[in-house]
């Protein structure tokens, strides 16, 4: 039984949500074409299953109740080993994994003479990826200003930069693998059809993109400067424990960030012009590594070139947003939160309502 394991390790903010959802949506047709996407159960679809497996491998425990990820990695490995053909494992939090986790993953997923391990890394230009990374950190509960984030980024400190530094990620994950088994997929430039990214990713799976015809509507959508700053201020008013609860993700990341606040988005968050030379130098370092390593490139390396602001676009500083614009975003958020609170079934509230009704009937009788 021959097996080709394709391990997609990131990077964050490179269309991973879209790719993972499209894999899930087309799991049956892909399986018919020999490409398998392991899932936990009908209640634990592949994206969630792979997320928990990655958490377990990394020894982390967030995004759910304590212990929710325990045993998930072993379960994923068992499911992979039961399959022949191509098996896909995908989650972006794997990108900056420590050496011991990387060695374990490679050893267990690539075990056996008939098993061939491939590593895939999707890469995006820094001018788009860095602003998206800051927004994502705020959605996850971080409270730092854009400038504080950028200062740490320039020194390679935040988790996001360890995850998006292409040479260090692929130097670690690709160690010991033939370069033709390490794939860099470039994210198409702004404005391109999302299907292009799917087509490129399918090349690493060695499958016809038509085997996954159902298009995904999922996207980790971007916010504007006012909305992101408002969320950051909200994070400052909440305790850390609250920001780590699963309900925080449900309300903030999904309902507010993905649904409510994107409808009236303010100016987009951009890379400050002062950092463009730094981003260009970092990109050149990436490209030198890619060319020298001999890894497989799917797409166009020119897609990684960070572009300056358009001539008619003015840079908007997320740390200097007018109070009125933040207030507008806050009122939109408050309206959505109030509507959600009224919609949800609260057993205690229902008991009180029923008691009041019964008392009213008694008084009337």
Tab-separated table of C-alpha atoms in Angstrom:
chain	number	residue	atom	x	y	z
A	1	UNK	CA	0.000	0.000	0.000
A	2	UNK	CA	1.712	3.183	-1.182
A	3	UNK	CA	0.916	6.459	0.493
A	4	UNK	CA	1.810	10.057	-0.291
A	5	UNK	CA	1.328	12.318	2.740
A	6	UNK	CA	1.061	16.028	1.945
A	7	UNK	CA	1.656	18.081	5.079
A	8	UNK	CA	0.561	21.701	4.628
A	9	UNK	CA	2.174	23.657	7.489
A	10	UNK	CA	1.069	27.228	6.748
A	11	UNK	CA	1.827	30.059	6.678
A	12	UNK	CA	-0.983	31.899	8.487
A	13	UNK	CA	-2.893	34.457	6.422
A	14	UNK	CA	-2.085	32.783	3.094
A	15	UNK	CA	-5.535	31.499	2.165
A	16	UNK	CA	-5.333	28.537	4.538
A	17	UNK	CA	-8.958	28.928	5.714
A	18	UNK	CA	-10.135	28.883	2.107
A	19	UNK	CA	-8.026	25.843	1.171
A	20	UNK	CA	-9.002	23.851	4.254
A	21	UNK	CA	-12.684	24.554	3.747
A	22	UNK	CA	-12.541	23.615	0.075
A	23	UNK	CA	-10.793	20.360	0.952
A	24	UNK	CA	-13.566	19.621	3.450
A	25	UNK	CA	-16.400	20.539	1.083
A	26	UNK	CA	-15.026	18.309	-1.668
A	27	UNK	CA	-13.821	15.430	0.519
A	28	UNK	CA	-15.928	12.811	-1.272
A	29	UNK	CA	-15.045	13.791	-4.823
A	30	UNK	CA	-11.384	14.157	-3.875
A	31	UNK	CA	-11.429	10.713	-2.258
A	32	UNK	CA	-12.799	9.295	-5.500
A	33	UNK	CA	-9.739	10.826	-7.184
A	34	UNK	CA	-7.410	9.252	-4.600
A	35	UNK	CA	-6.930	12.273	-2.320
A	36	UNK	CA	-8.069	11.816	1.281
A	37	UNK	CA	-8.701	14.440	3.962
A	38	UNK	CA	-9.011	12.757	7.381
A	39	UNK	CA	-11.846	13.977	9.606
A	40	UNK	CA	-12.664	13.149	13.205
A	41	UNK	CA	-16.404	12.514	12.939
A	42	UNK	CA	-19.497	14.217	11.498
A	43	UNK	CA	-19.305	16.565	14.499
A	44	UNK	CA	-15.556	17.114	14.116
A	45	UNK	CA	-14.923	18.051	10.469
A	46	UNK	CA	-11.459	17.954	8.976
A	47	UNK	CA	-10.422	21.593	9.680
A	48	UNK	CA	-11.283	21.271	13.391
A	49	UNK	CA	-9.798	17.774	13.584
A	50	UNK	CA	-6.494	18.944	12.084
A	51	UNK	CA	-6.445	21.999	14.374
A	52	UNK	CA	-6.837	19.834	17.462
A	53	UNK	CA	-4.221	17.392	16.194
A	54	UNK	CA	-1.772	20.254	15.673
A	55	UNK	CA	-2.483	21.589	19.171
A	56	UNK	CA	-1.875	18.145	20.630
A	57	UNK	CA	1.390	17.735	18.728
A	58	UNK	CA	2.585	21.155	19.943
A	59	UNK	CA	1.486	20.531	23.521
A	60	UNK	CA	-0.905	23.480	23.437
A	61	UNK	CA	-4.441	23.802	24.722
A	62	UNK	CA	-6.523	26.745	23.531
A	63	UNK	CA	-9.627	27.383	21.475
A	64	UNK	CA	-11.753	25.015	23.537
A	65	UNK	CA	-12.338	23.480	26.977
A	66	UNK	CA	-9.277	22.150	28.848
A	67	UNK	CA	-8.053	18.865	27.399
A	68	UNK	CA	-10.132	19.117	24.229
A	69	UNK	CA	-7.132	18.320	22.006
A	70	UNK	CA	-5.678	15.389	23.976
A	71	UNK	CA	-5.170	12.292	21.834
A	72	UNK	CA	-6.017	14.096	18.601
A	73	UNK	CA	-2.563	13.761	17.060
A	74	UNK	CA	-2.428	9.998	17.608
A	75	UNK	CA	-5.932	9.722	16.144
A	76	UNK	CA	-4.906	11.683	13.057
A	77	UNK	CA	-1.806	9.558	12.527
A	78	UNK	CA	-3.888	6.364	12.745
A	79	UNK	CA	-6.315	7.666	10.145
A	80	UNK	CA	-3.453	8.666	7.840
A	81	UNK	CA	-1.860	5.222	8.080
A	82	UNK	CA	-5.113	3.505	7.143
A	83	UNK	CA	-5.173	5.245	3.778
A	84	UNK	CA	-3.411	4.669	0.506
A	85	UNK	CA	-3.021	7.256	-2.235
A	86	UNK	CA	-2.595	10.895	-1.211
A	87	UNK	CA	-3.488	12.010	2.311
A	88	UNK	CA	-3.640	15.710	3.220
A	89	UNK	CA	-2.905	17.182	6.657
A	90	UNK	CA	-3.232	20.940	6.958
A	91	UNK	CA	-2.924	23.540	9.673
A	92	UNK	CA	-1.026	26.821	9.787
A	93	UNK	CA	-0.090	26.705	13.486
A	94	UNK	CA	2.392	23.972	12.541
A	95	UNK	CA	4.686	26.422	10.726
A	96	UNK	CA	6.764	27.587	13.742
A	97	UNK	CA	6.724	24.200	15.507
A	98	UNK	CA	9.748	23.358	17.695
A	99	UNK	CA	12.316	20.842	16.496
A	100	UNK	CA	11.019	17.939	18.595
A	101	UNK	CA	7.465	18.340	17.279
A	102	UNK	CA	8.731	18.576	13.694
A	103	UNK	CA	10.797	15.420	14.047
A	104	UNK	CA	7.880	13.548	15.569
A	105	UNK	CA	5.461	14.657	12.856
A	106	UNK	CA	7.818	13.738	10.047
A	107	UNK	CA	8.689	10.393	11.595
A	108	UNK	CA	5.086	9.375	12.268
A	109	UNK	CA	3.483	10.674	9.082
A	110	UNK	CA	6.285	9.454	6.858
A	111	UNK	CA	6.765	6.094	8.585
A	112	UNK	CA	7.098	3.009	6.412
A	113	UNK	CA	8.885	2.240	3.170
A	114	UNK	CA	5.740	2.833	1.134
A	115	UNK	CA	4.993	6.241	2.685
A	116	UNK	CA	6.323	9.388	1.017
A	117	UNK	CA	6.144	12.673	2.930
A	118	UNK	CA	5.801	16.057	1.213
A	119	UNK	CA	5.786	19.460	2.928
A	120	UNK	CA	3.786	22.359	1.466
A	121	UNK	CA	4.130	26.000	2.456
A	122	UNK	CA	1.876	28.721	1.064
A	123	UNK	CA	3.599	32.118	0.966
A	124	UNK	CA	2.209	35.629	0.518
A	125	UNK	CA	3.834	39.020	-0.011
A	126	UNK	CA	4.720	40.774	3.236
A	127	UNK	CA	2.959	44.018	2.328
A	128	UNK	CA	-0.345	42.150	2.610
A	129	UNK	CA	0.587	39.477	5.116
A	130	UNK	CA	1.900	41.717	7.898
A	131	UNK	CA	-1.242	43.897	8.248
A	132	UNK	CA	-3.366	40.748	8.094
A	133	UNK	CA	-1.238	39.154	10.820
A	134	UNK	CA	-1.760	42.101	13.187
A	135	UNK	CA	-5.501	42.044	12.572
A	136	UNK	CA	-5.623	38.324	13.221
A	137	UNK	CA	-3.762	38.718	16.504
A	138	UNK	CA	-6.288	41.355	17.607
A	139	UNK	CA	-9.180	39.073	16.647
A	140	UNK	CA	-7.558	36.430	18.853
A	141	UNK	CA	-7.533	38.794	21.836
A	142	UNK	CA	-4.198	40.583	21.649
A	143	UNK	CA	-4.087	44.176	22.850
A	144	UNK	CA	-0.926	45.560	21.280
A	145	UNK	CA	-0.881	48.624	19.051
A	146	UNK	CA	0.096	48.305	15.414
A	147	UNK	CA	3.397	50.062	16.096
A	148	UNK	CA	4.231	47.739	18.999
A	149	UNK	CA	3.473	44.741	16.786
A	150	UNK	CA	5.645	46.116	13.978
A	151	UNK	CA	8.573	46.836	16.313
A	152	UNK	CA	8.564	43.240	17.517
A	153	UNK	CA	8.118	42.005	13.973
A	154	UNK	CA	11.246	43.802	12.787
A	155	UNK	CA	13.186	41.875	15.449
A	156	UNK	CA	11.599	38.550	14.522
A	157	UNK	CA	9.907	38.089	17.891
A	158	UNK	CA	6.177	37.476	17.430
A	159	UNK	CA	4.808	33.998	16.748
A	160	UNK	CA	3.490	35.273	13.433
A	161	UNK	CA	6.916	36.156	12.130
A	162	UNK	CA	8.397	32.814	13.128
A	163	UNK	CA	5.517	31.287	11.175
A	164	UNK	CA	5.944	33.413	8.062
A	165	UNK	CA	9.741	33.455	7.801
A	166	UNK	CA	9.981	31.123	4.831
A	167	UNK	CA	13.662	30.094	5.113
A	168	UNK	CA	13.462	29.171	8.796
A	169	UNK	CA	10.148	27.307	8.456
A	170	UNK	CA	11.141	25.268	5.424
A	171	UNK	CA	14.704	24.877	6.646
A	172	UNK	CA	13.264	23.049	9.665
A	173	UNK	CA	10.363	21.178	8.058
A	174	UNK	CA	12.279	20.321	4.898
A	175	UNK	CA	15.430	19.048	6.628
A	176	UNK	CA	16.237	15.564	5.399
A	177	UNK	CA	13.661	15.638	2.603
A	178	UNK	CA	14.603	15.749	-1.076
A	179	UNK	CA	13.990	19.305	-2.354
A	180	UNK	CA	11.412	18.059	-4.862
A	181	UNK	CA	9.255	17.011	-1.882
A	182	UNK	CA	9.234	20.527	-0.430
A	183	UNK	CA	6.774	22.835	-2.183
A	184	UNK	CA	6.345	26.606	-2.013
A	185	UNK	CA	2.946	27.725	-3.293
A	186	UNK	CA	2.760	31.461	-3.945
A	187	UNK	CA	-0.487	33.260	-3.153
A	188	UNK	CA	-1.748	35.162	-6.227
A	189	UNK	CA	-1.656	38.977	-6.094
A	190	UNK	CA	-4.521	41.115	-4.821
A	191	UNK	CA	-7.531	40.952	-7.124
A	192	UNK	CA	-6.788	37.503	-8.533
A	193	UNK	CA	-9.467	34.824	-8.585
A	194	UNK	CA	-9.247	32.627	-5.484
A	195	UNK	CA	-9.531	29.611	-7.733
A	196	UNK	CA	-5.946	30.234	-8.845
A	197	UNK	CA	-4.707	29.390	-5.347
A	198	UNK	CA	-6.776	26.182	-5.391
A	199	UNK	CA	-5.304	25.216	-8.759
A	200	UNK	CA	-1.781	25.780	-7.471
A	201	UNK	CA	-2.414	23.816	-4.298
A	202	UNK	CA	-3.849	20.925	-6.310
A	203	UNK	CA	-0.584	20.670	-8.205
A	204	UNK	CA	1.131	19.699	-4.944
A	205	UNK	CA	-1.566	17.041	-4.445
A	206	UNK	CA	-1.091	15.805	-8.020
A	207	UNK	CA	-4.829	15.961	-8.609
A	208	UNK	CA	-6.980	17.718	-11.173
A	209	UNK	CA	-8.515	20.868	-9.568
A	210	UNK	CA	-11.826	19.777	-11.096
A	211	UNK	CA	-11.872	16.952	-8.525
A	212	UNK	CA	-12.843	19.636	-6.004
A	213	UNK	CA	-15.484	21.598	-7.922
A	214	UNK	CA	-17.425	23.031	-4.990
A	215	UNK	CA	-16.187	26.540	-4.281
A	216	UNK	CA	-15.652	27.657	-0.710
A	217	UNK	CA	-17.369	30.759	0.608
A	218	UNK	CA	-15.113	30.793	3.672
A	219	UNK	CA	-12.582	33.567	4.031
A	220	UNK	CA	-10.765	35.060	6.972
A	221	UNK	CA	-11.958	38.525	6.014
A	222	UNK	CA	-9.999	41.680	6.743
A	223	UNK	CA	-11.176	44.591	8.847
A	224	UNK	CA	-10.414	48.272	8.450
A	225	UNK	CA	-8.342	50.499	10.719
A	226	UNK	CA	-11.315	51.718	12.800
A	227	UNK	CA	-12.826	48.275	13.339
A	228	UNK	CA	-9.513	46.662	14.278
A	229	UNK	CA	-8.651	49.465	16.682
A	230	UNK	CA	-12.084	49.228	18.293
A	231	UNK	CA	-11.590	45.478	18.859
A	232	UNK	CA	-8.145	46.139	20.337
A	233	UNK	CA	-9.668	48.616	22.792
A	234	UNK	CA	-12.341	46.046	23.649
A	235	UNK	CA	-9.638	43.463	24.346
A	236	UNK	CA	-8.015	45.874	26.809
A	237	UNK	CA	-11.210	45.864	28.863
A	238	UNK	CA	-11.490	42.093	29.118
A	239	UNK	CA	-9.583	39.690	31.312
A	240	UNK	CA	-7.109	37.318	29.698
A	241	UNK	CA	-9.123	34.265	30.769
A	242	UNK	CA	-12.166	35.599	28.946
A	243	UNK	CA	-10.163	36.224	25.795
A	244	UNK	CA	-9.000	32.597	25.781
A	245	UNK	CA	-12.476	31.069	26.039
A	246	UNK	CA	-14.098	29.387	23.044
A	247	UNK	CA	-17.087	31.732	23.268
A	248	UNK	CA	-14.716	34.656	22.637
A	249	UNK	CA	-13.829	33.184	19.242
A	250	UNK	CA	-17.486	32.599	18.495
A	251	UNK	CA	-18.570	36.148	19.311
A	252	UNK	CA	-15.539	38.222	18.346
A	253	UNK	CA	-13.846	36.387	15.493
A	254	UNK	CA	-16.894	34.864	13.854
A	255	UNK	CA	-19.888	37.074	14.545
A	256	UNK	CA	-18.274	40.503	14.834
A	257	UNK	CA	-15.127	40.274	12.720
A	258	UNK	CA	-16.464	37.972	10.001
A	259	UNK	CA	-20.028	39.212	9.729
A	260	UNK	CA	-20.856	42.548	11.348
A	261	UNK	CA	-17.789	44.771	11.078
A	262	UNK	CA	-16.818	43.903	7.509
A	263	UNK	CA	-20.072	45.344	6.163
A	264	UNK	CA	-19.035	48.954	6.783
A	265	UNK	CA	-15.281	48.545	6.701
A	266	UNK	CA	-13.144	51.668	7.002
A	267	UNK	CA	-9.801	52.184	5.250
A	268	UNK	CA	-7.803	48.962	5.056
A	269	UNK	CA	-4.790	48.320	7.249
A	270	UNK	CA	-1.636	48.643	5.164
A	271	UNK	CA	2.085	48.208	5.663
A	272	UNK	CA	3.583	51.577	6.683
A	273	UNK	CA	5.601	53.042	3.793
A	274	UNK	CA	8.659	53.301	6.054
A	275	UNK	CA	8.757	49.495	6.303
A	276	UNK	CA	8.636	48.797	2.575
A	277	UNK	CA	12.464	48.698	2.214
A	278	UNK	CA	12.661	46.242	5.116
A	279	UNK	CA	9.935	44.067	3.557
A	280	UNK	CA	11.761	44.152	0.207
A	281	UNK	CA	15.015	43.070	1.869
A	282	UNK	CA	13.278	40.236	3.733
A	283	UNK	CA	11.627	39.074	0.514
A	284	UNK	CA	14.940	39.048	-1.311
A	285	UNK	CA	16.358	36.890	1.480
A	286	UNK	CA	13.430	34.490	1.015
A	287	UNK	CA	13.934	34.332	-2.729
A	288	UNK	CA	17.672	33.728	-2.399
A	289	UNK	CA	16.929	30.803	-0.110
A	290	UNK	CA	14.285	29.346	-2.440
A	291	UNK	CA	16.516	29.589	-5.493
A	292	UNK	CA	19.470	28.086	-3.661
A	293	UNK	CA	17.507	25.267	-2.022
A	294	UNK	CA	16.052	23.802	-5.192
A	295	UNK	CA	12.610	23.329	-3.647
A	296	UNK	CA	9.589	23.077	-5.923
A	297	UNK	CA	7.893	26.417	-6.632
A	298	UNK	CA	4.238	26.373	-7.646
A	299	UNK	CA	3.157	29.751	-8.963
A	300	UNK	CA	5.244	32.833	-9.618
A	301	UNK	CA	7.921	34.106	-7.218
A	302	UNK	CA	7.089	37.612	-8.437
A	303	UNK	CA	3.827	37.246	-6.488
A	304	UNK	CA	5.885	37.636	-3.314
A	305	UNK	CA	7.126	41.127	-4.227
A	306	UNK	CA	5.755	43.631	-1.664
A	307	UNK	CA	4.083	46.516	-3.462
A	308	UNK	CA	3.844	50.133	-2.263
A	309	UNK	CA	0.577	51.949	-1.689
A	310	UNK	CA	-1.313	52.908	-4.818
A	311	UNK	CA	-0.653	56.445	-6.016
A	312	UNK	CA	-4.141	57.565	-5.024
A	313	UNK	CA	-4.062	55.862	-1.594
A	314	UNK	CA	-3.052	57.579	1.616
A	315	UNK	CA	-1.666	55.579	4.538
A	316	UNK	CA	-4.083	55.397	7.496
A	317	UNK	CA	-2.420	54.851	10.885
A	318	UNK	CA	-4.468	52.317	12.924
A	319	UNK	CA	-3.049	53.833	16.124
A	320	UNK	CA	-4.421	57.265	15.286
A	321	UNK	CA	-8.066	56.717	14.361
A	322	UNK	CA	-10.612	59.455	15.014
A	323	UNK	CA	-12.826	58.799	18.035
A	324	UNK	CA	-16.005	59.154	15.975
A	325	UNK	CA	-14.947	56.405	13.590
A	326	UNK	CA	-14.160	54.109	16.509
A	327	UNK	CA	-17.525	54.995	18.072
A	328	UNK	CA	-19.354	54.088	14.863
A	329	UNK	CA	-17.624	50.699	14.833
A	330	UNK	CA	-18.350	50.204	18.538
A	331	UNK	CA	-22.047	50.955	18.073
A	332	UNK	CA	-22.236	48.457	15.208
A	333	UNK	CA	-20.610	45.882	17.493
A	334	UNK	CA	-22.914	46.730	20.409
A	335	UNK	CA	-25.971	46.432	18.202
A	336	UNK	CA	-24.871	43.005	16.976
A	337	UNK	CA	-24.024	41.830	20.493
A	338	UNK	CA	-27.380	43.002	21.864
A	339	UNK	CA	-29.253	41.264	19.059
A	340	UNK	CA	-27.293	38.075	19.693
A	341	UNK	CA	-27.956	38.232	23.446
A	342	UNK	CA	-31.685	38.600	22.826
A	343	UNK	CA	-31.672	35.708	20.359
A	344	UNK	CA	-29.896	33.161	22.520
A	345	UNK	CA	-31.865	30.792	24.673
A	346	UNK	CA	-31.039	31.473	28.309
A	347	UNK	CA	-32.596	28.765	30.542
A	348	UNK	CA	-32.461	30.980	33.632
A	349	UNK	CA	-34.154	33.815	31.806
A	350	UNK	CA	-36.818	31.452	30.513
A	351	UNK	CA	-37.510	30.197	34.032
A	352	UNK	CA	-37.931	33.766	35.274
A	353	UNK	CA	-40.226	34.604	32.358
A	354	UNK	CA	-42.369	31.545	32.989
A	355	UNK	CA	-42.602	32.358	36.697
A	356	UNK	CA	-43.667	35.914	35.909
A	357	UNK	CA	-46.311	34.623	33.491
A	358	UNK	CA	-47.663	32.173	36.038
A	359	UNK	CA	-47.814	34.910	38.693
A	360	UNK	CA	-49.640	37.227	36.309
A	361	UNK	CA	-52.188	34.512	35.508
A	362	UNK	CA	-52.784	33.881	39.186
A	363	UNK	CA	-53.343	37.589	39.806
A	364	UNK	CA	-55.746	37.753	36.882
A	365	UNK	CA	-57.610	34.700	38.114
